[in-house]
Coordinates of N, CA and C in Angstrom, one line a residue:
X117 N -173.1 -23.1 -62.3 CA -172.1 -22.5 -63.2 C -172.1 -21.1 -63.8
X118 N -173.0 -20.3 -63.9 CA -173.2 -18.5 -64.0 C -173.4 -18.1 -62.7
X119 N -172.7 -17.3 -62.4 CA -172.7 -16.5 -61.0 C -172.7 -15.1 -61.2
X120 N -173.4 -14.5 -61.2 CA -173.6 -12.8 -61.5 C -173.6 -12.2 -59.9
X121 N -172.4 -12.1 -59.4 CA -172.6 -11.3 -58.3 C -172.0 -9.9 -58.3
X122 N -171.4 -9.2 -57.4 CA -170.9 -8.1 -57.5 C -169.8 -7.9 -58.1
X123 N -169.2 -9.1 -57.8 CA -167.4 -9.1 -59.1 C -167.8 -8.7 -60.3
X124 N -168.7 -9.4 -60.5 CA -169.3 -9.5 -62.1 C -169.5 -8.3 -62.4
X125 N -170.0 -7.5 -61.7 CA -170.7 -6.4 -62.4 C -169.3 -5.2 -62.3
X126 N -168.5 -5.8 -61.4 CA -167.5 -4.7 -61.3 C -166.4 -4.7 -62.6
X127 N -166.4 -5.8 -63.0 CA -166.1 -6.3 -64.6 C -167.0 -6.3 -65.6
X128 N -167.0 -5.0 -66.0 CA -168.1 -5.0 -67.4 C -167.3 -5.7 -68.1
X129 N -166.3 -5.5 -68.9 CA -165.7 -6.2 -70.2 C -165.8 -7.8 -69.7
X130 N -166.0 -8.2 -69.0 CA -165.9 -9.4 -68.7 C -167.2 -10.1 -68.8
X131 N -168.3 -8.9 -67.9 CA -169.5 -9.5 -68.1 C -170.4 -9.5 -69.6
X132 N -169.4 -8.5 -70.5 CA -170.0 -8.2 -71.7 C -169.9 -9.3 -72.4
X133 N -168.5 -9.8 -72.3 CA -167.7 -10.8 -73.1 C -168.7 -12.2 -72.9
X134 N -168.8 -12.3 -71.6 CA -169.5 -13.5 -70.9 C -171.1 -13.8 -71.8
X135 N -171.7 -12.5 -71.6 CA -172.9 -12.4 -72.0 C -173.2 -12.2 -73.6
X136 N -171.8 -12.0 -74.5 CA -171.6 -12.4 -75.8 C -171.2 -13.8 -76.1
X137 N -170.9 -14.1 -75.3 CA -170.5 -15.8 -75.4 C -171.7 -16.4 -75.0
X138 N -172.3 -16.6 -74.3 CA -173.7 -17.1 -74.0 C -174.6 -17.1 -74.8
X139 N -174.8 -15.8 -75.6 CA -175.3 -15.5 -76.7 C -175.3 -16.1 -77.8
X140 N -173.7 -16.4 -78.3 CA -173.6 -17.1 -79.2 C -173.9 -18.9 -79.1
X141 N -173.3 -19.1 -77.5 CA -173.7 -20.6 -77.8 C -175.5 -21.0 -77.9
X142 N -176.2 -19.7 -77.1 CA -177.4 -20.5 -77.3 C -177.9 -20.1 -78.5
X143 N -177.5 -19.2 -79.3 CA -177.7 -19.3 -81.0 C -177.6 -20.6 -81.7
X144 N -176.4 -21.0 -81.1 CA -175.8 -22.6 -82.4 C -176.4 -23.3 -81.6
X145 N -177.6 -23.5 -80.1 CA -178.1 -24.6 -80.1 C -179.3 -24.5 -80.3
X146 N -179.8 -23.2 -80.5 CA -180.8 -23.1 -81.0 C -181.2 -23.0 -82.6
X147 N -180.2 -23.7 -83.3 CA -179.7 -23.9 -84.6 C -179.7 -25.4 -84.8
X148 N -179.1 -25.6 -83.7 CA -179.3 -27.3 -83.9 C -180.3 -27.8 -82.7

């Protein structure tokens, strides 16, 4: 589901957005 290759690191903004999204999902699942 999650693949962190050199392509992801080339897209810093996309990587940051994905990290924030995963953090939000993890926090939501933690509360539930």
